[in-house]
Coordinates of C-alpha atoms in Angstrom, one line a residue:
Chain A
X8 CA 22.9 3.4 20.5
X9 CA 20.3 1.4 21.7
X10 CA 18.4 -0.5 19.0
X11 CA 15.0 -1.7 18.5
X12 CA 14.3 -5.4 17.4
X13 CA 10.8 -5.2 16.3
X14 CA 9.9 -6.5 13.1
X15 CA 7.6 -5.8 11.3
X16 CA 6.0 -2.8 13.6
X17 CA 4.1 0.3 12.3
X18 CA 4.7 3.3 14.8
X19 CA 1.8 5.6 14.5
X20 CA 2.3 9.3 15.6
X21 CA -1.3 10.8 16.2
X22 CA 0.6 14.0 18.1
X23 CA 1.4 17.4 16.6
X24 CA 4.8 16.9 18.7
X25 CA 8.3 17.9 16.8
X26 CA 9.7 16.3 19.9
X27 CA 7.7 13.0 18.6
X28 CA 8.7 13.8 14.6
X29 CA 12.8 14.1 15.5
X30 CA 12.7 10.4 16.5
X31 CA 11.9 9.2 13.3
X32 CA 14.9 8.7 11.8
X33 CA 16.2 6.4 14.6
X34 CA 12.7 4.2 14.3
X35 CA 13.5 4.2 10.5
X36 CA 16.7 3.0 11.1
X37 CA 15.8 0.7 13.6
X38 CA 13.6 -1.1 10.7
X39 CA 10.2 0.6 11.9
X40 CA 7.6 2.0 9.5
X41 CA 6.2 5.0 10.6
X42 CA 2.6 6.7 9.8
X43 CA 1.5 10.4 11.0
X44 CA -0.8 13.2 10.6
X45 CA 1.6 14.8 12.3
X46 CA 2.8 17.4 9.6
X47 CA 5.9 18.9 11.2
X48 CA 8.4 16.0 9.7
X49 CA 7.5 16.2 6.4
X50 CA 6.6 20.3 6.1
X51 CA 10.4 20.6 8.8
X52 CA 13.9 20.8 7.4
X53 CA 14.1 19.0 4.1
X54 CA 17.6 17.6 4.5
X55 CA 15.4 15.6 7.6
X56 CA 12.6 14.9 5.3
X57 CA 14.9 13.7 2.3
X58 CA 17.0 11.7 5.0
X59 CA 13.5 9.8 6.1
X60 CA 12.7 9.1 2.9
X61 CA 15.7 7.1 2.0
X62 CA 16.2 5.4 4.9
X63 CA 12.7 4.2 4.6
X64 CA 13.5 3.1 0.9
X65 CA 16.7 1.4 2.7
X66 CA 15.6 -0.5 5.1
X67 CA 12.5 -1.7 3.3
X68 CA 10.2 0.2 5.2
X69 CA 7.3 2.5 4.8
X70 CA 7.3 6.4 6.0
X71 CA 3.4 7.4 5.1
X72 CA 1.9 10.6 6.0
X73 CA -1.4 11.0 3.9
X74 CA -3.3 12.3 6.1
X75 CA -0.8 15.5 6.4
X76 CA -2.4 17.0 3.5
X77 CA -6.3 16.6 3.1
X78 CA -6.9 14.2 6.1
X79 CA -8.5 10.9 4.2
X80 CA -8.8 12.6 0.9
X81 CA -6.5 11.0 -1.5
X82 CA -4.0 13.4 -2.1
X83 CA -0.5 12.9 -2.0
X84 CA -0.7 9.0 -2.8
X85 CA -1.9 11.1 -6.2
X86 CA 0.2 13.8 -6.5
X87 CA 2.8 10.8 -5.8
X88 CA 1.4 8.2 -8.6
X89 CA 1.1 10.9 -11.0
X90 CA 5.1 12.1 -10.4
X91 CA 5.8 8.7 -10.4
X92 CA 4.7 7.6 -13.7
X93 CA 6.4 10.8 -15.2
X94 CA 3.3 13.2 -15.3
X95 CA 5.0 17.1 -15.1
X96 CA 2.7 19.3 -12.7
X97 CA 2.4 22.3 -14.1
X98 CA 0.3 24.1 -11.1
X99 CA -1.3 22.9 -7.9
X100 CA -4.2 24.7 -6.6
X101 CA -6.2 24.0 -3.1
X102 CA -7.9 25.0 -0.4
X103 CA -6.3 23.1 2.3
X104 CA -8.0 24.4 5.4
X105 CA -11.2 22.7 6.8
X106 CA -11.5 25.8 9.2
X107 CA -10.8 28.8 6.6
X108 CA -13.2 26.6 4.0
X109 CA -15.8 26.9 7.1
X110 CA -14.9 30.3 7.7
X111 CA -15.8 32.2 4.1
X112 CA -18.0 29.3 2.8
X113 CA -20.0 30.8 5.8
X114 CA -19.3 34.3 5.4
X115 CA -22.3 35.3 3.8
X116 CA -22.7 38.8 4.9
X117 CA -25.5 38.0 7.6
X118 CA -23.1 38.7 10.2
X119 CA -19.6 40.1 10.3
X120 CA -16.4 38.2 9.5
X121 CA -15.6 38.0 13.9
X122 CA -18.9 36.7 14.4
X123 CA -18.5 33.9 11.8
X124 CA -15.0 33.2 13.8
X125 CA -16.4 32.9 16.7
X126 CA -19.3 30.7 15.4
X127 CA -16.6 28.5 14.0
X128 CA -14.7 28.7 17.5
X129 CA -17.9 27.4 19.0
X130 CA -18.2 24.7 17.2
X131 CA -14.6 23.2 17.6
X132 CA -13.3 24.0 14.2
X133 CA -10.3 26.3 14.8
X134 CA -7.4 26.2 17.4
X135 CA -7.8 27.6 20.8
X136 CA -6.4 30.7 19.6
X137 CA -7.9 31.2 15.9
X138 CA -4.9 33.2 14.8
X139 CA -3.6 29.2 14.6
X140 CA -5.4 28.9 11.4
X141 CA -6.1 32.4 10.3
X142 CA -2.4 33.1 10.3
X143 CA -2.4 30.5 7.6
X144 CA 0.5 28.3 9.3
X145 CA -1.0 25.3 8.5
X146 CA -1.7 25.8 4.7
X147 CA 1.9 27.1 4.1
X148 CA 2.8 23.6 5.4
X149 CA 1.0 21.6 3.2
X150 CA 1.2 23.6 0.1
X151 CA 5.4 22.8 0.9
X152 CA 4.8 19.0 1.2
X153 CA 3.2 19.0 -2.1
X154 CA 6.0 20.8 -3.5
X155 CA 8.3 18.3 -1.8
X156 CA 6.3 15.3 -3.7
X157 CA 6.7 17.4 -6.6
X158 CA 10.6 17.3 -6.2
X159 CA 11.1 20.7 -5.4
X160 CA 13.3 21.0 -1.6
X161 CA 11.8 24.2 -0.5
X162 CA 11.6 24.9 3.0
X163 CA 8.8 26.7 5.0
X164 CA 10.4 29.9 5.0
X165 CA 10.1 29.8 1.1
X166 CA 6.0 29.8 1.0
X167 CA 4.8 33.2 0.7
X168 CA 2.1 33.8 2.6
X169 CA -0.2 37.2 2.5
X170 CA -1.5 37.5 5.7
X171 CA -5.5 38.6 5.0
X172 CA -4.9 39.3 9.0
X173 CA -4.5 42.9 9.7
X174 CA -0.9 43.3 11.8
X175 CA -3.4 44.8 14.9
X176 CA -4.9 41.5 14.8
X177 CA -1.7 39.2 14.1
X178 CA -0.4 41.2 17.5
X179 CA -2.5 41.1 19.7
X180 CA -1.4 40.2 22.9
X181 CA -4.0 37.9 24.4
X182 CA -6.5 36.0 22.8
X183 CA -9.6 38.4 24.4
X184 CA -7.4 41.3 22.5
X185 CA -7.6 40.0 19.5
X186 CA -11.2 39.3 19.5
X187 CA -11.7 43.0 20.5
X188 CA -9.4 43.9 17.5
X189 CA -11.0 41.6 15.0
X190 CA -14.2 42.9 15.9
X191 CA -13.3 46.5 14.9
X192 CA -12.2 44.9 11.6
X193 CA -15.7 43.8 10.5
X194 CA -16.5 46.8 8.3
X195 CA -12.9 46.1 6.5
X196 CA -13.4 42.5 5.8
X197 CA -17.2 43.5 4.4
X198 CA -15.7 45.5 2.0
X199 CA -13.7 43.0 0.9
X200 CA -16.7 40.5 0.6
X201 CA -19.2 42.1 -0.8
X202 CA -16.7 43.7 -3.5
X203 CA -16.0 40.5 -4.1
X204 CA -19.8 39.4 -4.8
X205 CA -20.5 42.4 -6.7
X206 CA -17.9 41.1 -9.1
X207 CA -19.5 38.1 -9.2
X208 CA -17.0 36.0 -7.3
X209 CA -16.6 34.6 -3.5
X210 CA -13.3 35.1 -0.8
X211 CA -11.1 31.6 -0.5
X212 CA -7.8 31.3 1.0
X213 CA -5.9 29.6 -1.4
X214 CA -2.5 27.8 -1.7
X215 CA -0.5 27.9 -5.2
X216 CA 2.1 26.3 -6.2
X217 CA 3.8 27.1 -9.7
X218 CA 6.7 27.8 -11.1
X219 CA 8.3 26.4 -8.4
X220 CA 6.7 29.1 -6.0
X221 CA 3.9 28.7 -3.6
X222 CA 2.0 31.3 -2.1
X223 CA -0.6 31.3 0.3
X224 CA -3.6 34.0 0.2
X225 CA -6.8 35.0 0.1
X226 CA -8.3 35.3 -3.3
X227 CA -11.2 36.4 -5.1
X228 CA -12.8 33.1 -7.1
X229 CA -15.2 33.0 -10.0
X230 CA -18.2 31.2 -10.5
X231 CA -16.7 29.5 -13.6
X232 CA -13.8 28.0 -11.0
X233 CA -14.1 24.5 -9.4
X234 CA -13.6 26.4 -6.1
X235 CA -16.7 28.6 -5.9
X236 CA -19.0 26.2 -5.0
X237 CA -17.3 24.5 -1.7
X238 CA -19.2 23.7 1.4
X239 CA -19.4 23.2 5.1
X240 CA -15.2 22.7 5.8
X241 CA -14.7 20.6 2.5
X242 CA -11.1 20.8 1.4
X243 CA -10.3 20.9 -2.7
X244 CA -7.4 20.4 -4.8
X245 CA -7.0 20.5 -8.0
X246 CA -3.8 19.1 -10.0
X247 CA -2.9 20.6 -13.5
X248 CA -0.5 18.5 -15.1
X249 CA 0.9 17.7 -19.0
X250 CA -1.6 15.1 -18.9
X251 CA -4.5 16.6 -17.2
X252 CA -3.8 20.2 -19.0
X253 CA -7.0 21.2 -20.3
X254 CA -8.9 21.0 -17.1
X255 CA -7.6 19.5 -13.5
X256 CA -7.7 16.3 -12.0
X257 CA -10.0 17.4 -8.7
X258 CA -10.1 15.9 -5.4
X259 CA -12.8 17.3 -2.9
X260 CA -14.2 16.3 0.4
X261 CA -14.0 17.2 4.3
X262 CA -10.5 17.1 5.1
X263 CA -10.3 17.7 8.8
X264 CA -11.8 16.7 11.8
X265 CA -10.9 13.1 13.9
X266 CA -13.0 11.1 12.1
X267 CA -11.6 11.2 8.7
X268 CA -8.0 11.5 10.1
X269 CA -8.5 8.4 11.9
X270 CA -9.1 6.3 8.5
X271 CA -6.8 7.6 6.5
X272 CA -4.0 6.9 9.1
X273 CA -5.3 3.6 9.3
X274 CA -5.5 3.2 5.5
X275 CA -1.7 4.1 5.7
X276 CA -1.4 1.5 8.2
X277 CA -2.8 -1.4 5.8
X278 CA 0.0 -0.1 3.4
X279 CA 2.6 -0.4 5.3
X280 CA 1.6 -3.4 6.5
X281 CA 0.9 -4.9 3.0
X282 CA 4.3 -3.6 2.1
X283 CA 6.1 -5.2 4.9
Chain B
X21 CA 0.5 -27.9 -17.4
X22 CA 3.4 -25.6 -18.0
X23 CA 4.8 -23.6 -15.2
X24 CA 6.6 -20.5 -15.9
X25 CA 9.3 -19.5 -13.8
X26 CA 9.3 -15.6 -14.2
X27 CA 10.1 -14.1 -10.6
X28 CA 9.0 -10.7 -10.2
X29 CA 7.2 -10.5 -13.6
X30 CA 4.5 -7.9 -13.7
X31 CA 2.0 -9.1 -16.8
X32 CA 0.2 -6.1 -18.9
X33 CA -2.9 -6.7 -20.6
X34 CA -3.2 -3.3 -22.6
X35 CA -5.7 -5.6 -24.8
X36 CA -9.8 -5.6 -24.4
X37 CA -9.7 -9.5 -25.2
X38 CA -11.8 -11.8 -23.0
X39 CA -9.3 -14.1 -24.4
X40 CA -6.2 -12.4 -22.6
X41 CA -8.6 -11.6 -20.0
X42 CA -9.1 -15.2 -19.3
X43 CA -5.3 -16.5 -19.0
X44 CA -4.9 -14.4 -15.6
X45 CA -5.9 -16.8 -13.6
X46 CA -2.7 -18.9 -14.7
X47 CA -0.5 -16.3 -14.9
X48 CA -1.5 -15.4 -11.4
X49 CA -1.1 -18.7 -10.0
X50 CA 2.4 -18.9 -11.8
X51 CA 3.3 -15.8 -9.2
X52 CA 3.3 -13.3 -12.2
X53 CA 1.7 -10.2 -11.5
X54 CA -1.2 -8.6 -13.5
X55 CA -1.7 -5.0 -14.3
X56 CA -4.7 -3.7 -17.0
X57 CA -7.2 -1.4 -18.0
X58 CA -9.0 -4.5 -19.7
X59 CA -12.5 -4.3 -17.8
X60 CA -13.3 -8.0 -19.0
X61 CA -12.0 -9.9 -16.0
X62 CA -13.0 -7.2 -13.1
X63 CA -16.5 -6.9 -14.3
X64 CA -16.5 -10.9 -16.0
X65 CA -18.2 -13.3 -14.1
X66 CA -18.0 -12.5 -10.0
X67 CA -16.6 -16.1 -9.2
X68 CA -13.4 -15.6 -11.7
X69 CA -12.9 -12.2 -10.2
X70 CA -12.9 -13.4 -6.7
X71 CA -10.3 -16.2 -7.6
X72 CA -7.9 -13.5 -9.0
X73 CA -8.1 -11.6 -5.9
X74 CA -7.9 -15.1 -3.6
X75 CA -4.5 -16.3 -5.9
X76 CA -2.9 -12.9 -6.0
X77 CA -2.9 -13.1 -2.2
X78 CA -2.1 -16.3 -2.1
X79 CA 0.9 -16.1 -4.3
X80 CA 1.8 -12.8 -2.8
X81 CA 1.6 -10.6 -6.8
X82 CA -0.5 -8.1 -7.3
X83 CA -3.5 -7.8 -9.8
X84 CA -4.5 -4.3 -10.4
X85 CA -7.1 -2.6 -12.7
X86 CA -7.4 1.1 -11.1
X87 CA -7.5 2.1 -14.7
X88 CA -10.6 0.5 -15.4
X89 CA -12.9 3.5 -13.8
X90 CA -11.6 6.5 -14.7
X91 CA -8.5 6.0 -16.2
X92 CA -5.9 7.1 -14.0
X93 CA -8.3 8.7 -11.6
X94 CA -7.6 7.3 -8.6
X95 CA -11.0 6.1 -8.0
X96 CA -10.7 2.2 -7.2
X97 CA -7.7 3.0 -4.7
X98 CA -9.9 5.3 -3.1
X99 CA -12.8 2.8 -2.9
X100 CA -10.8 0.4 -1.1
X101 CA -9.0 2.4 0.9
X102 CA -12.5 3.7 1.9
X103 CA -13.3 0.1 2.5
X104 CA -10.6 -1.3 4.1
X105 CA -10.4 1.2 7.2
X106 CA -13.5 0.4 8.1
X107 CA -15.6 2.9 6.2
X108 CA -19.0 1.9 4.7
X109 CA -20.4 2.9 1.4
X110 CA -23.5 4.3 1.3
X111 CA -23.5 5.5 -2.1
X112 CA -21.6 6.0 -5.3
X113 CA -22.7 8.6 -8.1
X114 CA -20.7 8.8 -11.1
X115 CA -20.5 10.2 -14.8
X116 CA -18.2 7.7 -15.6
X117 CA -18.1 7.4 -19.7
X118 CA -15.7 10.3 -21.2
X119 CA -17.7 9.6 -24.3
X120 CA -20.8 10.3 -22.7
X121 CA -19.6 12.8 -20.9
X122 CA -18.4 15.2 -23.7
X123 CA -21.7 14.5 -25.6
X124 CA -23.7 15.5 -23.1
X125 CA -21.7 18.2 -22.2
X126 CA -21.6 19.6 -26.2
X127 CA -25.7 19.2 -26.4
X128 CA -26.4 22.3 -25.8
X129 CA -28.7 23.3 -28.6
X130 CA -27.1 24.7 -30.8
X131 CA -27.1 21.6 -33.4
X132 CA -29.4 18.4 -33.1
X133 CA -28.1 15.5 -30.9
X134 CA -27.4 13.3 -34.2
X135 CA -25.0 15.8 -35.4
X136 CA -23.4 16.0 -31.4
X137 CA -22.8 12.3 -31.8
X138 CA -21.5 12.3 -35.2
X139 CA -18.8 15.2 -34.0
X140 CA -18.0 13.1 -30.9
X141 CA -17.4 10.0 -33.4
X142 CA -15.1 12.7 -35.7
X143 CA -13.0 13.8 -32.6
X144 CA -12.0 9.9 -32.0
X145 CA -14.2 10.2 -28.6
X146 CA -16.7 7.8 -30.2
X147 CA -16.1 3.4 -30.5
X148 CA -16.4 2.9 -34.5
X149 CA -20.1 2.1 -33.6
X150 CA -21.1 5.1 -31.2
X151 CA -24.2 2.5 -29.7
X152 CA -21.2 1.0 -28.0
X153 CA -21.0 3.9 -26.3
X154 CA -24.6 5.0 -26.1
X155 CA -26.1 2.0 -25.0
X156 CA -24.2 2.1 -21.4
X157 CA -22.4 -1.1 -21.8
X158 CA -19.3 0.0 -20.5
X159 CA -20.4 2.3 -18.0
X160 CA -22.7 -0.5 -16.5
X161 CA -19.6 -2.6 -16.1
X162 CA -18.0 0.2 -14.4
X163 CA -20.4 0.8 -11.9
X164 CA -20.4 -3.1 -11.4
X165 CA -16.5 -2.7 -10.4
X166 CA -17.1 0.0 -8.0
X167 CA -20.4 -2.3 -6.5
X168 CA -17.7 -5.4 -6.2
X169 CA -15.1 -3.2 -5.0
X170 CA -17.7 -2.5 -1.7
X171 CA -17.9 -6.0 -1.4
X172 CA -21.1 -7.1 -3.4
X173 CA -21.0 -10.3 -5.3
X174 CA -22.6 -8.8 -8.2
X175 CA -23.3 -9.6 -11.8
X176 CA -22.9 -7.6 -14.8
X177 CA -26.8 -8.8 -15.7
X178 CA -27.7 -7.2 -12.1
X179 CA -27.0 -3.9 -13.5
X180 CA -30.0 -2.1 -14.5
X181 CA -29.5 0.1 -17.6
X182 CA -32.3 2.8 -18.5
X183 CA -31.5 2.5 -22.1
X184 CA -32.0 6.1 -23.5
X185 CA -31.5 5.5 -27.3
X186 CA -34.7 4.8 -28.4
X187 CA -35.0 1.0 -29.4
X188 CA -34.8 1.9 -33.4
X189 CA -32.0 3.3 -33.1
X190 CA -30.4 0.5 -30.5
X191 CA -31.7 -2.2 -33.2
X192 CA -30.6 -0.6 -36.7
X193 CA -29.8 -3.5 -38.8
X194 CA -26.1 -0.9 -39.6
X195 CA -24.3 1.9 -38.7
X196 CA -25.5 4.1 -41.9
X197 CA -28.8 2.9 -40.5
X198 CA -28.1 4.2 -37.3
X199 CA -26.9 7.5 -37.8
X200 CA -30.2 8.2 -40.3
X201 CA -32.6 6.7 -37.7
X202 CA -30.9 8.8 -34.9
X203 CA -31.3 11.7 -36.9
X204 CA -35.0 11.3 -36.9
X205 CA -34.8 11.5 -33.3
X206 CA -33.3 15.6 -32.8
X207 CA -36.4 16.0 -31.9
X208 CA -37.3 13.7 -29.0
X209 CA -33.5 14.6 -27.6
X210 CA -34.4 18.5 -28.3
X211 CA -37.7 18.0 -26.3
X212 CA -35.6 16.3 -23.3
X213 CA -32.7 18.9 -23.4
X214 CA -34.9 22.0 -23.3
X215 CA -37.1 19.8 -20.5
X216 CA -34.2 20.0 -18.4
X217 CA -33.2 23.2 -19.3
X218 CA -36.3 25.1 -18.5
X219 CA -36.2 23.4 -15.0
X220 CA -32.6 24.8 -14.4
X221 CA -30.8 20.8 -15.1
X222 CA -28.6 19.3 -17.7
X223 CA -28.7 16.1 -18.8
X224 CA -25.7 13.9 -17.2
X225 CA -25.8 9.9 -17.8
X226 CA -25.4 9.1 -14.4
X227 CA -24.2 5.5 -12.7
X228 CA -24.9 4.9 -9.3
X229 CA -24.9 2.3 -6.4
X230 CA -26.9 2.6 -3.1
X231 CA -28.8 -0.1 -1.4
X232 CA -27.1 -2.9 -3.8
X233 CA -28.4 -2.0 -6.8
X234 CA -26.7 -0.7 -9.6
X235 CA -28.6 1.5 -12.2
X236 CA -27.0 3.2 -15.3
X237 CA -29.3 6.0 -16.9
X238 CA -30.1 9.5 -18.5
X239 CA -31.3 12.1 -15.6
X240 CA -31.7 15.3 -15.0
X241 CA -28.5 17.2 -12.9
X242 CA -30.2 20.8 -10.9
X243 CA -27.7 23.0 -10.5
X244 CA -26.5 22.5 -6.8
X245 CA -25.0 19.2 -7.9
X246 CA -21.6 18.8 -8.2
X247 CA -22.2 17.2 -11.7
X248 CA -23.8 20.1 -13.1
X249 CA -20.5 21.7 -13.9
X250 CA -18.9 19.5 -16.0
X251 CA -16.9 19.8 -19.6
X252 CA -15.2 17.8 -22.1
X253 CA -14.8 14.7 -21.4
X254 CA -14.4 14.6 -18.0
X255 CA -15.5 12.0 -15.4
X256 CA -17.1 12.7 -11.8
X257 CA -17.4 10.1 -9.2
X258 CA -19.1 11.4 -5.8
X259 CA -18.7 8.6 -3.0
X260 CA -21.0 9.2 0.2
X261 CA -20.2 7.1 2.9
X262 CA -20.4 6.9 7.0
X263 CA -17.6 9.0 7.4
X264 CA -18.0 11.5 3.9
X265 CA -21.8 11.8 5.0
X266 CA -23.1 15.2 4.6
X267 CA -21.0 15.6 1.9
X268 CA -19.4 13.2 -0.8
X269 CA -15.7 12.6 -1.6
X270 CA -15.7 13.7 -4.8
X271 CA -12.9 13.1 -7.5
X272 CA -13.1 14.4 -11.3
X273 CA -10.7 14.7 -14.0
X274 CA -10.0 13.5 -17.5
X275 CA -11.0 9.8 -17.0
X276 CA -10.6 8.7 -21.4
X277 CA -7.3 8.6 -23.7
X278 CA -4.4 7.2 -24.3
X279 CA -2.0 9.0 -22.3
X280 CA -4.2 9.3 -18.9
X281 CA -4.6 5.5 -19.1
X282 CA -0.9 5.0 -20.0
X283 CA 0.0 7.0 -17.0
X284 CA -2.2 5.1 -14.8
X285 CA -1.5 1.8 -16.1
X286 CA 2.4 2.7 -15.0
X287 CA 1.7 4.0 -11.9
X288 CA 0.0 0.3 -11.3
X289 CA 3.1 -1.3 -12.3
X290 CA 5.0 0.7 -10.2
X291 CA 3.3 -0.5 -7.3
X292 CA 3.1 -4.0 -8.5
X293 CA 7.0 -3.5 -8.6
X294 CA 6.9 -2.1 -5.2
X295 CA 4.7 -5.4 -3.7
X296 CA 7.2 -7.6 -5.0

């Protein structure tokens, strides 16, 4: 095998490519430090993830991925220090999504729940095809890499996620279907919201993991919890742990969009520069 | 002068001597690391500070202090990682005494301030003295921290503190003197409390840096702020910059005790251990 003689290099993956994520290992190897936002090495087969890691540790090199979870927002460098120094997490909490925090922090009632999609089509928060994020894909992977920090090897197919989706929707066979389908859903996910609001409490799709479960849904918060009052596409997450037991440690801001991604990759390319 | 010769020493001040404070520079240049939550040296004068930094890099050790703002929060990582990818700093809010923070937190009423502070002082929250904690001190030098941490060559006599313990109280001759003097003052705390009340705000002691000035003082928190919400003793710190512009990074937790502190304090050394 062919190998590399670069020392000291950072390779930075900026794609969402598992073609790009599966040649990790060999840049590892090769002495390499790799950063990403790309999620699928780290949220993909743990064996692969666990084999990163120690080749990393090995070969003296750094495998940082920050930005998978939160964009910028200082999240798994936390979760990390806290396991670290021999904290015990007794429950994460977040919502991870920049588009589904956009989608019900704007769900007001005003207009139905397809017209609030589309608005948030429009303005370049969701995938092409919305079902991307509504499908909650993306959550169930980050909710797993923060198990992973935690020490837990679950895979993706362990995150239970309940689909708020209707199946019709989930199904539909072109993108214009499902926006015909979602449509006809409006009255259903009013129901939902303003039962919600009459109970004094907002929608928010949020990931769990305790017990060494996590579960993805959508759920009916509080005004007393730190999640009610989120806005624009802010993410939150909020860490209960022995030490922070009575009330979380909370980390809140945007966490999507380009901008934000950008530093935090390059904050994780100072590291593992510093560290080389 | 003595040299030691301790490769890949990490050295922990746990103290809140000057004195201790004062042998880093030393230690530093002897390529011993530094790890504290001794504020002395990171808010001392700005010339020493910058001469710690300058021989840590020199030398190649680390000198960390992220447990000098918040405890183990990780707010000073944050900051520089803000900093460092290019990000500016357009403001910093923060409730950043736990002391403080559960006072203010408890006043609701029910009993006069005096008797607030004297529970604080019972529950351990409290320095033997509670005008340590009441006359700002130590939340002015932690706002100073975070204003160096952006890159301004500040002094802790630039700080402006809006002393809100009226002068009698600030200048009793004792501590029995004190706590009867502050007592006479349940009113003019009653008379600000339901002030703020009546207008829909609680009283927060908040710290903040924007434009280069740092200013420490009592104000009024409306609702739709994220530091409305507080309890115990928890700290807030609320960082608006370029990139987290329409709305701030946000981080709050437990940021007082023993064990958080411990915890972060480790999680320094471990990357102190790491740098090496």
């Amino acid at each position: 095998m062919r190998r590399l003689n670069l020392p000291n290099a950072v390779f930075v993956d900026n794609s969402a490519s598992v073609e790009v994520a599966s040649k990790y290992l060999e840049l590892l190897e090769d002495g390499v430090s790799v950063v990403t936002p790309n999620k699928l090495a780290a949220s993909g087969g743990y064996d692969y993830f666990v084999s990163l890691k120690n080749v990393a540790r090995k070969k003296g090199v750094s495998f940082l991925y920050e930005t998978n979870v939160g964009a910028a927002l200082p999240v798994i460098g936390t979760l990390r220090d806290l396991v670290n120094s021999g904290d015990k997490v007794l429950r994460i909490e977040g919502v991870l999504s920049g588009t589904l925090s956009y989608i019900f922090n704007s769900f007001d009632g005003r207009v139905g729940f397809s017209e609030v999609v589309k608005e948030a089509k429009l303005k370049g928060f969701t995938e092409p095809d919305p079902r991307d994020d509504l499908n909650c894909s993306d959550v169930a992977r980050k909710i797993l890499i923060l198990a992973r920090e935690c020490g837990y090897g679950l895979e993706y197919g362990d995150v239970v996620v309940n689909q708020f989706l209707p199946m019709a929707c989930l199904e539909a066979e072109s993108v214009e279907e499902f926006w015909v389908r979602l449509k006809s859903f409006d009255g259903y996910f009013e129901d939902m919201r303003s039962k919600a609001v009459s109970g004094g409490g907002v929608l928010r799709c949020v990931a769990r993991f305790e017990g060494g479960r996590a579960v993805v849904g959508l759920e009916v918060v509080s005004k007393e919890h730190s999640f009610y009052g989120l806005s624009g596409s802010d993410n939150v997450i909020a860490f209960t742990t022995s030490r922070y037991k009575e009330r979380p440690l909370v980390i809140k801001g945007s966490g999507a969009g380009g901008e934000v991604t950008a530093s935090g990759v390059f904050a994780d390319i100072i590291k593992a520069a510093n560290y080389l």
